[in-house]
Tab-separated table of C-alpha atoms in Angstrom:
chain	number	residue	atom	x	y	z
H	3	GLN	CA	-4.032	14.807	-12.492
H	4	VAL	CA	-3.837	12.052	-9.907
H	5	LYS	CA	-0.490	11.464	-8.249
H	6	PHE	CA	0.578	9.153	-5.440
H	7	VAL	CA	3.743	9.651	-3.376
H	8	GLU	CA	4.768	6.637	-1.301
H	9	SER	CA	7.314	6.733	1.517
H	10	GLY	CA	8.473	4.890	4.606
H	11	GLY	CA	10.205	1.887	3.090
H	12	GLY	CA	13.646	0.660	4.026
H	13	LEU	CA	15.767	-2.263	5.130
H	14	VAL	CA	14.494	-4.174	8.142
H	15	GLN	CA	15.350	-7.480	9.782
H	16	PRO	CA	12.866	-10.353	9.808
H	17	GLY	CA	10.333	-9.786	12.562
H	18	GLY	CA	10.678	-6.026	12.338
H	19	SER	CA	8.120	-3.346	11.510
H	20	LEU	CA	7.666	-0.517	9.054
H	21	ARG	CA	4.937	2.047	8.483
H	22	LEU	CA	4.352	3.112	4.916
H	23	SER	CA	2.621	6.349	3.985
H	24	CYS	CA	1.011	7.397	0.729
H	25	LEU	CA	0.113	11.001	0.040
H	26	ALA	CA	-2.504	11.209	-2.690
H	27	HIS	CA	-2.739	14.307	-4.836
H	28	LEU	CA	-6.365	13.619	-5.530
H	29	SER	CA	-9.561	15.595	-5.305
H	30	MET	CA	-12.322	14.165	-3.147
H	31	PHE	CA	-9.894	11.690	-1.593
H	32	SER	CA	-12.433	10.472	0.940
H	33	ILE	CA	-14.796	8.908	-1.584
H	34	TYR	CA	-12.260	6.530	-3.071
H	35	HIS	CA	-11.609	2.910	-2.250
H	36	LEU	CA	-7.827	2.649	-2.071
H	37	GLY	CA	-5.286	-0.111	-1.856
H	38	TRP	CA	-1.674	-0.986	-1.225
H	39	TYR	CA	-0.017	-3.139	-3.864
H	40	ARG	CA	3.440	-4.667	-4.105
H	41	GLN	CA	5.692	-5.878	-6.880
H	42	VAL	CA	8.582	-8.243	-6.274
H	43	PRO	CA	11.879	-7.788	-8.143
H	44	GLY	CA	11.472	-9.108	-11.664
H	45	GLY	CA	7.766	-9.622	-11.136
H	46	LYS	CA	5.384	-8.857	-13.927
H	47	GLN	CA	2.290	-7.978	-11.969
H	48	ARG	CA	1.564	-6.026	-8.861
H	49	GLU	CA	-0.175	-7.897	-6.067
H	50	LEU	CA	-2.969	-6.271	-4.108
H	51	VAL	CA	-1.948	-6.532	-0.462
H	52	ALA	CA	-4.655	-4.585	1.365
H	53	HIS	CA	-7.500	-2.227	0.607
H	54	ILE	CA	-9.735	0.173	2.470
H	55	SER	CA	-13.121	1.486	1.416
H	56	SER	CA	-14.398	5.028	1.738
H	57	GLY	CA	-16.241	3.885	4.850
H	58	GLY	CA	-13.165	2.331	6.422
H	59	SER	CA	-13.824	-1.348	5.720
H	60	THR	CA	-10.611	-3.254	5.159
H	61	ASP	CA	-9.472	-6.524	3.660
H	62	TYR	CA	-6.126	-8.214	3.168
H	63	VAL	CA	-4.456	-10.886	1.114
H	64	GLU	CA	-4.181	-14.056	3.172
H	65	SER	CA	-0.395	-13.905	3.446
H	66	VAL	CA	-0.438	-10.631	5.433
H	67	LYS	CA	-3.561	-11.047	7.566
H	68	GLY	CA	-2.805	-10.442	11.215
H	69	ARG	CA	0.491	-8.705	10.381
H	70	PHE	CA	-0.446	-5.693	8.223
H	71	THR	CA	-2.968	-2.944	8.947
H	72	ILE	CA	-4.231	-0.441	6.403
H	73	SER	CA	-5.707	2.876	7.528
H	74	ARG	CA	-6.505	6.290	6.110
H	75	ASP	CA	-6.597	9.908	7.207
H	76	ASN	CA	-8.967	11.757	4.915
H	77	ALA	CA	-7.971	15.135	6.368
H	78	LYS	CA	-4.402	14.524	5.208
H	79	ASN	CA	-5.194	12.726	1.927
H	80	THR	CA	-3.014	9.915	3.202
H	81	VAL	CA	-3.300	6.152	3.411
H	82	TYR	CA	-1.016	4.091	5.645
H	83	LEU	CA	0.189	0.518	5.822
H	84	GLN	CA	1.499	-0.659	9.190
H	85	MET	CA	3.580	-3.782	8.641
H	86	ASN	CA	4.582	-5.938	11.590
H	87	SER	CA	6.332	-9.298	11.879
H	88	LEU	CA	7.903	-8.758	8.492
H	89	LYS	CA	9.194	-11.733	6.544
H	90	PRO	CA	11.765	-11.967	3.722
H	91	GLU	CA	8.937	-12.766	1.315
H	92	ASP	CA	7.471	-9.316	2.008
H	93	THR	CA	10.417	-7.810	0.144
H	94	ALA	CA	9.004	-5.765	-2.744
H	95	VAL	CA	8.303	-2.277	-4.003
H	96	TYR	CA	5.065	-1.084	-2.407
H	97	TYR	CA	2.603	1.204	-4.177
H	98	CYS	CA	-0.742	2.734	-3.351
H	99	ASN	CA	-3.515	3.388	-5.839
H	100	ARG	CA	-7.216	3.093	-6.366
H	101	PHE	CA	-8.622	-0.320	-5.611
H	102	TYR	CA	-9.417	-2.574	-8.592
H	103	THR	CA	-9.033	0.086	-11.319
H	104	PRO	CA	-5.776	1.881	-10.672
H	105	TRP	CA	-4.690	5.195	-12.098
H	106	ASP	CA	-1.088	6.012	-13.054
H	107	TRP	CA	1.418	4.506	-10.641
H	108	GLY	CA	3.756	6.445	-8.372
H	109	GLN	CA	7.408	5.616	-7.817
H	110	GLY	CA	6.670	3.257	-4.957
H	111	THR	CA	8.757	2.644	-1.858
H	112	GLN	CA	11.214	-0.232	-1.514
H	113	VAL	CA	10.820	-2.622	1.404
H	114	THR	CA	13.645	-5.087	1.981
H	115	VAL	CA	13.395	-7.687	4.728
H	116	SER	CA	16.741	-9.341	5.299
H	117	SER	CA	19.131	-10.267	8.075
């Protein structure tokens, strides 16, 4: 059974930074293309924020390019999201999952950007 455990969220002022981590209870972690998604309060759909292929290629939604960096450590079954220059509009619950065809969702980690 696939399970994702996200952590690292919190309250941060605009312009601040956070590093999110996602531990994946998943066999053969290294072969999967993974992504970070976010869902704003009251939002109906999760937005794909960034994704990383099995080979390490990355891509980002336009609104976070130059500010967020996704990475992975296959030895630790973990994917990271480094978030810099945070803005209030980045406030959301952040989740990790498989890219494009997600499995069951974890509990996510709340990120709140506010002064």
